[in-house]
mmCIF file of C-alpha atoms in Angstrom:
data_model
loop_
_atom_site.group_PDB
_atom_site.id
_atom_site.type_symbol
_atom_site.label_atom_id
_atom_site.label_comp_id
_atom_site.label_asym_id
_atom_site.label_seq_id
_atom_site.Cartn_x
_atom_site.Cartn_y
_atom_site.Cartn_z
ATOM 1 C CA UNK W 10 26.724 -4.386 -7.221
ATOM 2 C CA UNK W 11 24.965 -1.420 -5.738
ATOM 3 C CA UNK W 12 22.494 -2.171 -2.743
ATOM 4 C CA UNK W 13 20.191 0.465 -1.130
ATOM 5 C CA UNK W 14 19.659 -0.043 2.042
ATOM 6 C CA UNK W 15 15.520 0.001 2.836
ATOM 7 C CA UNK W 16 14.006 1.528 5.969
ATOM 8 C CA UNK W 17 10.489 1.735 6.492
ATOM 9 C CA UNK W 18 8.614 3.140 8.766
ATOM 10 C CA UNK W 19 5.112 1.973 9.072
ATOM 11 C CA UNK W 20 6.584 -0.469 7.309
ATOM 12 C CA UNK W 21 2.494 -3.251 7.488
ATOM 13 C CA UNK W 22 3.027 -6.443 6.241
ATOM 14 C CA UNK W 23 5.566 -5.985 3.800
ATOM 15 C CA UNK W 24 3.819 -5.806 0.808
ATOM 16 C CA UNK W 25 6.493 -2.862 0.264
ATOM 17 C CA UNK W 26 9.575 -5.339 1.391
ATOM 18 C CA UNK W 27 8.834 -8.234 -0.448
ATOM 19 C CA UNK W 28 8.718 -5.939 -3.994
ATOM 20 C CA UNK W 29 11.389 -3.771 -2.841
ATOM 21 C CA UNK W 30 13.070 -7.736 -2.576
ATOM 22 C CA UNK W 31 12.498 -8.883 -6.027
ATOM 23 C CA UNK W 32 13.465 -5.790 -7.658
ATOM 24 C CA UNK W 33 16.288 -6.644 -9.350
ATOM 25 C CA UNK W 34 18.262 -5.296 -12.594
ATOM 26 C CA UNK W 35 21.470 -6.229 -13.929
ATOM 27 C CA UNK W 36 23.360 -3.215 -15.323
ATOM 28 C CA UNK W 37 26.737 -3.397 -18.208
ATOM 29 C CA UNK W 38 27.348 -6.438 -15.407
ATOM 30 C CA UNK W 39 26.337 -4.749 -11.888
ATOM 31 C CA UNK W 40 23.468 -6.166 -9.740
ATOM 32 C CA UNK W 41 21.418 -2.752 -8.535
ATOM 33 C CA UNK W 42 18.765 -4.455 -5.460
ATOM 34 C CA UNK W 43 17.186 -3.504 -2.600
ATOM 35 C CA UNK W 44 18.190 -4.814 1.128
ATOM 36 C CA UNK W 45 16.011 -5.184 4.389
ATOM 37 C CA UNK W 46 17.436 -3.217 7.037
ATOM 38 C CA UNK W 47 14.960 -2.444 9.256
ATOM 39 C CA UNK W 48 10.997 -1.668 9.230
ATOM 40 C CA UNK W 49 8.447 -0.101 12.010
ATOM 41 C CA UNK W 50 4.983 -0.930 12.248
ATOM 42 C CA UNK W 51 3.302 -0.329 16.026
ATOM 43 C CA UNK W 52 0.582 -3.321 15.640
ATOM 44 C CA UNK W 53 2.149 -6.573 17.043
ATOM 45 C CA UNK W 54 0.501 -8.807 14.858
ATOM 46 C CA UNK W 55 1.040 -7.440 12.234
ATOM 47 C CA UNK W 56 5.151 -7.584 13.376
ATOM 48 C CA UNK W 57 5.259 -10.088 13.287
ATOM 49 C CA UNK W 58 4.002 -11.298 9.413
ATOM 50 C CA UNK W 59 6.150 -8.880 8.718
ATOM 51 C CA UNK W 60 9.030 -10.255 10.601
ATOM 52 C CA UNK W 61 8.325 -14.313 9.437
ATOM 53 C CA UNK W 62 8.684 -13.429 5.795
ATOM 54 C CA UNK W 63 10.682 -10.681 4.665
ATOM 55 C CA UNK W 64 13.893 -11.397 7.704
ATOM 56 C CA UNK W 65 13.338 -14.320 9.722
ATOM 57 C CA UNK W 66 16.330 -14.566 10.311
ATOM 58 C CA UNK W 67 17.665 -11.263 12.406
ATOM 59 C CA UNK W 68 13.168 -9.973 13.141
ATOM 60 C CA UNK W 69 14.910 -7.755 16.005
ATOM 61 C CA UNK W 70 15.622 -5.592 12.981
ATOM 62 C CA UNK W 71 11.661 -5.376 12.842
ATOM 63 C CA UNK W 72 10.977 -2.204 16.174
ATOM 64 C CA UNK W 73 7.477 -2.937 17.308
ATOM 65 C CA UNK W 74 6.409 0.720 18.896
ATOM 66 C CA UNK W 75 4.477 3.749 17.888
ATOM 67 C CA UNK W 76 6.036 5.773 16.071
ATOM 68 C CA UNK W 77 5.833 8.898 18.168
ATOM 69 C CA UNK W 78 8.287 6.562 20.524
ATOM 70 C CA UNK W 79 10.771 5.498 18.458
ATOM 71 C CA UNK W 80 14.683 6.382 18.708
ATOM 72 C CA UNK W 81 15.804 6.075 15.912
ATOM 73 C CA UNK W 82 19.315 7.555 16.682
ATOM 74 C CA UNK W 83 19.302 3.854 17.872
ATOM 75 C CA UNK W 84 18.443 2.684 14.069
ATOM 76 C CA UNK W 85 21.662 1.687 11.385
ATOM 77 C CA UNK W 86 22.255 3.946 8.199
ATOM 78 C CA UNK W 87 19.814 3.486 5.962
ATOM 79 C CA UNK W 88 20.582 4.589 1.597
ATOM 80 C CA UNK W 89 16.912 4.262 0.714
ATOM 81 C CA UNK W 90 13.672 5.170 3.037
ATOM 82 C CA UNK W 91 9.803 4.150 2.966
ATOM 83 C CA UNK W 92 7.129 4.918 4.609
ATOM 84 C CA UNK W 93 3.232 4.527 3.543
ATOM 85 C CA UNK W 94 1.837 7.306 6.404
ATOM 86 C CA UNK W 95 -1.656 6.430 7.663
ATOM 87 C CA UNK W 96 -4.130 6.714 5.295
ATOM 88 C CA UNK W 97 -6.771 7.029 7.762
ATOM 89 C CA UNK W 98 -7.132 10.840 7.886
ATOM 90 C CA UNK W 99 -6.719 11.592 4.060
ATOM 91 C CA UNK W 100 -9.576 8.076 3.085
ATOM 92 C CA UNK W 101 -12.244 9.222 1.150
ATOM 93 C CA UNK W 102 -13.943 7.220 3.032
ATOM 94 C CA UNK W 103 -14.470 8.919 6.252
ATOM 95 C CA UNK W 104 -14.307 13.071 7.638
ATOM 96 C CA UNK W 105 -10.648 13.306 6.126
ATOM 97 C CA UNK W 106 -9.353 14.963 9.201
ATOM 98 C CA UNK W 107 -6.036 16.035 6.963
ATOM 99 C CA UNK W 108 -3.254 16.852 9.376
ATOM 100 C CA UNK W 109 -5.536 17.786 11.162
ATOM 101 C CA UNK W 110 -6.903 14.162 12.209
ATOM 102 C CA UNK W 111 -5.053 12.197 14.454
ATOM 103 C CA UNK W 112 -2.661 9.994 11.817
ATOM 104 C CA UNK W 113 -2.408 13.177 10.008
ATOM 105 C CA UNK W 114 0.696 14.533 11.072
ATOM 106 C CA UNK W 115 1.970 10.813 11.375
ATOM 107 C CA UNK W 116 3.742 11.754 7.764
ATOM 108 C CA UNK W 117 5.990 14.488 9.839
ATOM 109 C CA UNK W 118 7.877 11.296 10.997
ATOM 110 C CA UNK W 119 8.970 10.223 7.977
ATOM 111 C CA UNK W 120 10.446 14.286 6.628
ATOM 112 C CA UNK W 121 12.396 13.908 10.401
ATOM 113 C CA UNK W 122 13.822 10.621 9.603
ATOM 114 C CA UNK W 123 14.919 11.620 6.081
ATOM 115 C CA UNK W 124 16.680 15.402 8.134
ATOM 116 C CA UNK W 125 18.017 12.776 10.108
ATOM 117 C CA UNK W 126 19.801 9.451 7.264
ATOM 118 C CA UNK W 127 19.476 11.083 4.512
ATOM 119 C CA UNK W 128 19.369 8.348 2.088
ATOM 120 C CA UNK W 129 20.259 8.761 -1.980
ATOM 121 C CA UNK W 130 15.935 8.177 -2.396
ATOM 122 C CA UNK W 131 12.965 7.475 -1.212
ATOM 123 C CA UNK W 132 8.986 6.169 -1.494
ATOM 124 C CA UNK W 133 6.060 7.373 0.737
ATOM 125 C CA UNK W 134 2.726 5.460 -0.359
ATOM 126 C CA UNK W 135 -0.911 7.061 0.845
ATOM 127 C CA UNK W 136 -5.072 6.746 -0.750
ATOM 128 C CA UNK W 137 -5.753 8.720 -3.685
ATOM 129 C CA UNK W 138 -8.346 10.879 -1.174
ATOM 130 C CA UNK W 139 -5.767 12.786 0.372
ATOM 131 C CA UNK W 140 -5.121 15.426 -2.754
ATOM 132 C CA UNK W 141 -8.378 16.741 -1.606
ATOM 133 C CA UNK W 142 -7.719 16.472 2.538
ATOM 134 C CA UNK W 143 -7.580 19.696 4.280
ATOM 135 C CA UNK W 144 -9.113 21.378 0.441
ATOM 136 C CA UNK W 145 -5.714 19.454 -1.113
ATOM 137 C CA UNK W 146 -3.653 21.861 1.813
ATOM 138 C CA UNK W 147 -2.485 18.821 3.169
ATOM 139 C CA UNK W 148 -0.577 17.668 0.242
ATOM 140 C CA UNK W 149 1.087 20.860 -1.288
ATOM 141 C CA UNK W 150 2.307 21.086 2.609
ATOM 142 C CA UNK W 151 3.598 17.307 2.884
ATOM 143 C CA UNK W 152 4.979 17.851 -0.398
ATOM 144 C CA UNK W 153 6.688 21.425 0.385
ATOM 145 C CA UNK W 154 8.896 19.707 3.766
ATOM 146 C CA UNK W 155 9.671 16.667 1.396
ATOM 147 C CA UNK W 156 11.465 18.949 -1.461
ATOM 148 C CA UNK W 157 12.817 21.101 1.639
ATOM 149 C CA UNK W 158 14.587 18.617 3.595
ATOM 150 C CA UNK W 159 16.279 18.444 -0.035
ATOM 151 C CA UNK W 160 14.780 16.389 -2.252
ATOM 152 C CA UNK W 161 13.906 16.036 -5.723
ATOM 153 C CA UNK W 162 9.359 15.192 -5.646
ATOM 154 C CA UNK W 163 8.209 12.862 -8.296
ATOM 155 C CA UNK W 164 3.764 12.462 -7.141
ATOM 156 C CA UNK W 165 1.725 9.946 -9.110
ATOM 157 C CA UNK W 166 -1.932 8.605 -8.831
ATOM 158 C CA UNK W 167 -0.641 4.852 -9.295
ATOM 159 C CA UNK W 168 -2.283 2.023 -11.178
ATOM 160 C CA UNK W 169 -1.791 -1.087 -10.164
ATOM 161 C CA UNK W 170 -4.478 -2.263 -12.095
ATOM 162 C CA UNK W 171 -2.741 -1.391 -14.863
ATOM 163 C CA UNK W 172 0.825 -2.881 -13.414
ATOM 164 C CA UNK W 173 -0.331 -6.478 -13.372
ATOM 165 C CA UNK W 174 -2.511 -5.997 -9.948
ATOM 166 C CA UNK W 175 -5.245 -7.936 -10.464
ATOM 167 C CA UNK W 176 -7.513 -4.739 -8.158
ATOM 168 C CA UNK W 177 -8.485 -1.581 -9.091
ATOM 169 C CA UNK W 178 -7.126 0.494 -6.384
ATOM 170 C CA UNK W 179 -4.921 3.795 -6.701
ATOM 171 C CA UNK W 180 -2.615 5.036 -4.742
ATOM 172 C CA UNK W 181 -0.915 8.448 -4.416
ATOM 173 C CA UNK W 182 3.207 6.770 -4.160
ATOM 174 C CA UNK W 183 5.686 9.689 -4.297
ATOM 175 C CA UNK W 184 9.130 8.848 -5.324
ATOM 176 C CA UNK W 185 12.040 11.664 -4.047
ATOM 177 C CA UNK W 186 15.672 11.342 -5.138
ATOM 178 C CA UNK W 187 18.792 13.768 -3.652
ATOM 179 C CA UNK W 188 19.317 16.752 -5.496
ATOM 180 C CA UNK W 189 22.985 16.782 -5.446
ATOM 181 C CA UNK W 190 22.268 13.709 -7.782
ATOM 182 C CA UNK W 191 22.892 13.284 -11.058
ATOM 183 C CA UNK W 192 19.267 10.905 -11.785
ATOM 184 C CA UNK W 193 15.893 12.305 -12.651
ATOM 185 C CA UNK W 194 12.561 9.790 -11.837
ATOM 186 C CA UNK W 195 10.426 9.099 -13.744
ATOM 187 C CA UNK W 196 6.902 7.256 -13.587
ATOM 188 C CA UNK W 197 7.301 4.072 -15.435
ATOM 189 C CA UNK W 198 4.482 2.520 -17.330
ATOM 190 C CA UNK W 199 3.685 -0.895 -19.106
ATOM 191 C CA UNK W 200 3.160 -0.978 -22.531
ATOM 192 C CA UNK W 201 0.658 -4.114 -23.684
ATOM 193 C CA UNK W 202 0.827 -4.941 -20.659
ATOM 194 C CA UNK W 203 -2.324 -7.461 -19.752
ATOM 195 C CA UNK W 204 -4.916 -7.060 -17.003
ATOM 196 C CA UNK W 205 -5.065 -9.752 -14.622
ATOM 197 C CA UNK W 206 -9.454 -10.501 -13.747
ATOM 198 C CA UNK W 207 -9.538 -11.287 -10.073
ATOM 199 C CA UNK W 208 -11.313 -15.063 -11.459
ATOM 200 C CA UNK W 209 -7.232 -15.478 -13.121
ATOM 201 C CA UNK W 210 -5.450 -14.596 -9.088
ATOM 202 C CA UNK W 211 -8.135 -16.376 -6.795
ATOM 203 C CA UNK W 212 -7.707 -20.230 -9.328
ATOM 204 C CA UNK W 213 -4.990 -19.914 -12.195
ATOM 205 C CA UNK W 214 -3.399 -21.398 -9.930
ATOM 206 C CA UNK W 215 -6.158 -23.743 -7.688
ATOM 207 C CA UNK W 216 -5.129 -22.436 -3.849
ATOM 208 C CA UNK W 217 -4.471 -25.048 -2.203
ATOM 209 C CA UNK W 218 -7.740 -26.341 0.357
ATOM 210 C CA UNK W 219 -4.721 -26.672 2.978
ATOM 211 C CA UNK W 220 -3.187 -23.274 2.005
ATOM 212 C CA UNK W 221 -2.276 -20.698 4.852
ATOM 213 C CA UNK W 222 -4.854 -17.919 6.550
ATOM 214 C CA UNK W 223 -7.383 -20.186 3.967
ATOM 215 C CA UNK W 224 -10.500 -20.520 6.859
ATOM 216 C CA UNK W 225 -14.079 -20.122 5.380
ATOM 217 C CA UNK W 226 -15.832 -16.803 7.006
ATOM 218 C CA UNK W 227 -19.093 -18.956 8.391
ATOM 219 C CA UNK W 228 -21.779 -16.783 6.956
ATOM 220 C CA UNK W 229 -25.824 -16.381 7.980
ATOM 221 C CA UNK W 230 -28.346 -17.305 6.528
ATOM 222 C CA UNK W 231 -30.157 -14.130 5.762
ATOM 223 C CA UNK W 232 -26.667 -12.987 4.288
ATOM 224 C CA UNK W 233 -26.347 -16.271 1.866
ATOM 225 C CA UNK W 234 -29.810 -15.447 0.971
ATOM 226 C CA UNK W 235 -29.078 -12.631 -0.086
ATOM 227 C CA UNK W 236 -26.092 -13.206 -2.161
ATOM 228 C CA UNK W 237 -27.639 -15.704 -4.005
ATOM 229 C CA UNK W 238 -29.725 -12.587 -5.163
ATOM 230 C CA UNK W 239 -27.156 -10.570 -6.094
ATOM 231 C CA UNK W 240 -24.914 -11.440 -9.093
ATOM 232 C CA UNK W 241 -21.533 -11.037 -10.022
ATOM 233 C CA UNK W 242 -20.568 -7.549 -9.842
ATOM 234 C CA UNK W 243 -23.831 -6.330 -8.084
ATOM 235 C CA UNK W 244 -24.524 -4.463 -4.838
ATOM 236 C CA UNK W 245 -26.340 -5.010 -1.733
ATOM 237 C CA UNK W 246 -28.235 -1.400 -3.506
ATOM 238 C CA UNK W 247 -27.874 -2.224 -6.775
ATOM 239 C CA UNK W 248 -29.359 -5.833 -7.170
ATOM 240 C CA UNK W 249 -32.866 -6.634 -7.210
ATOM 241 C CA UNK W 250 -33.433 -7.847 -3.744
ATOM 242 C CA UNK W 251 -36.819 -8.673 -2.093
ATOM 243 C CA UNK W 252 -37.851 -6.588 0.136
ATOM 244 C CA UNK W 253 -37.110 -8.593 3.489
ATOM 245 C CA UNK W 254 -33.686 -9.167 2.011
ATOM 246 C CA UNK W 255 -32.788 -5.151 1.178
ATOM 247 C CA UNK W 256 -31.092 -2.573 4.185
ATOM 248 C CA UNK W 257 -32.016 -0.721 5.258
ATOM 249 C CA UNK W 258 -29.509 2.379 5.335
ATOM 250 C CA UNK W 259 -30.092 5.543 5.397
ATOM 251 C CA UNK W 260 -27.922 8.760 3.465
ATOM 252 C CA UNK W 261 -24.967 7.789 1.720
ATOM 253 C CA UNK W 262 -25.039 4.412 -0.206
ATOM 254 C CA UNK W 263 -21.171 2.806 -0.100
ATOM 255 C CA UNK W 264 -20.746 0.364 -3.464
ATOM 256 C CA UNK W 265 -18.520 -1.976 -1.299
ATOM 257 C CA UNK W 266 -21.193 -2.996 0.351
ATOM 258 C CA UNK W 267 -22.036 -6.952 -0.224
ATOM 259 C CA UNK W 268 -21.028 -6.278 -3.985
ATOM 260 C CA UNK W 269 -19.543 -9.917 -6.057
ATOM 261 C CA UNK W 270 -16.965 -9.492 -7.935
ATOM 262 C CA UNK W 271 -16.752 -9.576 -11.469
ATOM 263 C CA UNK W 272 -14.568 -12.270 -12.145
ATOM 264 C CA UNK W 273 -13.489 -10.978 -15.929
ATOM 265 C CA UNK W 274 -12.930 -8.300 -14.335
ATOM 266 C CA UNK W 275 -10.002 -6.159 -11.771
ATOM 267 C CA UNK W 276 -11.044 -7.084 -7.821
ATOM 268 C CA UNK W 277 -12.638 -3.785 -6.292
ATOM 269 C CA UNK W 278 -10.050 -2.244 -3.525
ATOM 270 C CA UNK W 279 -9.347 -4.535 -0.986
ATOM 271 C CA UNK W 280 -9.542 -3.194 2.554
ATOM 272 C CA UNK W 281 -8.651 -3.576 5.716
ATOM 273 C CA UNK W 282 -12.683 -3.684 7.018
ATOM 274 C CA UNK W 283 -15.052 -6.871 6.961
ATOM 275 C CA UNK W 284 -18.155 -6.026 9.357
ATOM 276 C CA UNK W 285 -21.269 -4.605 7.537
ATOM 277 C CA UNK W 286 -21.247 -6.160 4.424
ATOM 278 C CA UNK W 287 -17.467 -4.770 3.588
ATOM 279 C CA UNK W 288 -15.357 -8.648 3.363
ATOM 280 C CA UNK W 289 -15.105 -9.131 -0.672
ATOM 281 C CA UNK W 290 -17.408 -11.233 -1.967
ATOM 282 C CA UNK W 291 -16.541 -14.420 -4.561
ATOM 283 C CA UNK W 292 -18.727 -14.139 -8.048
ATOM 284 C CA UNK W 293 -20.520 -17.574 -7.705
ATOM 285 C CA UNK W 294 -20.269 -18.671 -3.755
ATOM 286 C CA UNK W 295 -22.289 -17.074 -1.715
ATOM 287 C CA UNK W 296 -19.776 -16.695 0.456
ATOM 288 C CA UNK W 297 -17.015 -13.641 1.084
ATOM 289 C CA UNK W 298 -13.375 -14.053 -0.041
ATOM 290 C CA UNK W 299 -10.742 -16.817 2.559
ATOM 291 C CA UNK W 300 -8.105 -13.434 3.972
ATOM 292 C CA UNK W 301 -5.811 -16.331 1.030
ATOM 293 C CA UNK W 302 -8.021 -15.311 -1.495
ATOM 294 C CA UNK W 303 -7.881 -11.765 -0.665
ATOM 295 C CA UNK W 304 -3.917 -11.645 -0.262
ATOM 296 C CA UNK W 305 -4.237 -12.854 -3.556
ATOM 297 C CA UNK W 306 -5.591 -9.917 -4.748
ATOM 298 C CA UNK W 307 -2.952 -8.459 -3.055
ATOM 299 C CA UNK W 308 -0.256 -10.062 -5.549
ATOM 300 C CA UNK W 309 1.122 -11.922 -1.906
ATOM 301 C CA UNK W 310 2.100 -15.329 -2.924
ATOM 302 C CA UNK W 311 0.550 -18.688 -1.276
ATOM 303 C CA UNK W 312 4.307 -18.602 1.504
ATOM 304 C CA UNK W 313 3.703 -15.575 2.204
ATOM 305 C CA UNK W 314 1.913 -16.210 6.127
ATOM 306 C CA UNK W 315 0.199 -13.711 7.923
ATOM 307 C CA UNK W 316 0.262 -14.144 11.456
ATOM 308 C CA UNK W 317 -2.541 -13.080 14.272
ATOM 309 C CA UNK W 318 -6.029 -14.421 14.307
ATOM 310 C CA UNK W 319 -8.771 -14.053 11.076
ATOM 311 C CA UNK W 320 -9.866 -10.957 12.048
ATOM 312 C CA UNK W 321 -6.015 -9.370 12.639
ATOM 313 C CA UNK W 322 -4.520 -10.622 9.080
ATOM 314 C CA UNK W 323 -7.904 -9.613 7.188
ATOM 315 C CA UNK W 324 -7.187 -5.661 8.219
ATOM 316 C CA UNK W 325 -3.059 -6.919 8.045
ATOM 317 C CA UNK W 326 -4.544 -7.693 3.892
ATOM 318 C CA UNK W 327 -6.033 -4.631 3.477
ATOM 319 C CA UNK W 328 -3.640 -2.909 4.540
ATOM 320 C CA UNK W 329 -1.374 -3.574 2.913
ATOM 321 C CA UNK W 330 0.721 -2.461 -0.744
ATOM 322 C CA UNK W 331 0.592 -5.011 -3.434
ATOM 323 C CA UNK W 332 4.184 -5.983 -4.129
ATOM 324 C CA UNK W 333 3.572 -6.728 -7.786
ATOM 325 C CA UNK W 334 2.419 -2.921 -8.124
ATOM 326 C CA UNK W 335 5.581 -1.656 -5.977
ATOM 327 C CA UNK W 336 8.381 -3.900 -7.686
ATOM 328 C CA UNK W 337 7.865 -1.829 -10.795
ATOM 329 C CA UNK W 338 8.301 1.553 -9.079
ATOM 330 C CA UNK W 339 11.010 -0.340 -6.615
ATOM 331 C CA UNK W 340 12.782 -1.273 -10.823
ATOM 332 C CA UNK W 341 12.090 2.172 -11.845
ATOM 333 C CA UNK W 342 13.625 3.070 -9.331
ATOM 334 C CA UNK W 343 17.389 0.837 -9.356
ATOM 335 C CA UNK W 344 16.742 1.929 -13.027
ATOM 336 C CA UNK W 345 16.821 5.222 -12.961
ATOM 337 C CA UNK W 346 19.973 5.438 -10.297
ATOM 338 C CA UNK W 347 22.025 2.356 -13.251
ATOM 339 C CA UNK W 348 21.242 5.206 -15.933
ATOM 340 C CA UNK W 349 19.281 1.870 -17.918
ATOM 341 C CA UNK W 350 15.755 4.144 -19.935
ATOM 342 C CA UNK W 351 12.276 3.064 -19.461
ATOM 343 C CA UNK W 352 9.358 3.467 -20.946
ATOM 344 C CA UNK W 353 7.131 6.329 -18.944
ATOM 345 C CA UNK W 354 4.313 9.139 -19.298
ATOM 346 C CA UNK W 355 3.801 12.020 -17.590
ATOM 347 C CA UNK W 356 3.393 12.523 -13.682
ATOM 348 C CA UNK W 357 -0.459 13.206 -13.201
ATOM 349 C CA UNK W 358 0.288 15.006 -9.905
ATOM 350 C CA UNK W 359 1.364 18.244 -10.625
ATOM 351 C CA UNK W 360 4.095 19.805 -7.964
ATOM 352 C CA UNK W 361 6.121 22.668 -8.936
ATOM 353 C CA UNK W 362 9.476 22.797 -6.686
ATOM 354 C CA UNK W 363 10.678 25.932 -4.072
ATOM 355 C CA UNK W 364 13.669 27.608 -4.027
ATOM 356 C CA UNK W 365 15.591 24.425 -2.870
ATOM 357 C CA UNK W 366 17.794 26.346 -0.157
ATOM 358 C CA UNK W 367 14.429 26.982 1.835
ATOM 359 C CA UNK W 368 14.676 26.101 5.667
ATOM 360 C CA UNK W 369 12.683 23.006 6.597
ATOM 361 C CA UNK W 370 8.815 23.366 7.540
ATOM 362 C CA UNK W 371 8.919 20.332 9.290
ATOM 363 C CA UNK W 372 6.389 20.083 12.977
ATOM 364 C CA UNK W 373 7.863 21.213 15.682
ATOM 365 C CA UNK W 374 5.902 20.013 17.595
ATOM 366 C CA UNK W 375 6.166 16.057 16.164
ATOM 367 C CA UNK W 376 8.811 15.409 17.608
ATOM 368 C CA UNK W 377 11.177 11.663 18.235
ATOM 369 C CA UNK W 378 11.766 10.834 22.069
#
């Protein structure tokens, strides 16, 4: 058996970990799989959710601490690293400060962890907007630093609805394989993959009334009245609303405000926010989705229990990586190491590797305590 011990930074509630644990490949009687080693996040509820669902027998392996105060010298050795570094400063919604923001530089801790443990491969994840932050320079710098510490990187903008996820969620994922290893990662593609609609995800099979995290949101009367005038697939700005139900919004009109799902299409992107009409709304019933319904759009199974208040759970679900989508990518990594060919496409993000013997480019101001 070839097992890769996985460490995670910015682990979230466990979407990446769940996809990793489910990924298993057999080749010539040998099993290739991924196991949990340790994980880190700063949010208490998130860490409790991760520990409860991913490693209930070893909850101490989940370190709840600001990554800037994490002592990596005390962590066990790993064969692989995953880090979905914070996207706040790279999102197209917002100021997009990139590396110059509060959260932007945190990717550097992933680089430092790679330097420390030199795992065989890594997976890094962020929003699509990372490509244009700081006029494109931020993403280029990140790729150069990952390359400089000894990895062949393959960045690609994955459209998760093409990987069996019932949601139009587009994320940049970078796979890196250590330079001294004779493997080249290829971007997997699922040929003849069936698009999963939001109706299929939420209704098939029906969600039990006593399912975890399935509490209804109390809607105000004006929200209920507004939703009754918004058809499936419409939002508060393109629906034919009576004057008293229209939103008094100046400037940019975000399409997800009071937007109802189209039951015949994948859902729009699930986010961690929930105020101001951003909960995600049912296509037929005049209400927001429950957290369990949102979790289904993120491909979490119904027995995956999220810890914390309803608002905390909503945020955890929205910030997670869809387990089913990332499982396909992990399986491609395992096939790469197993020498198994698979259907693939060329990366849609171009990056030219620099001299592999260049010294590491690392932000020296960001040191582990």
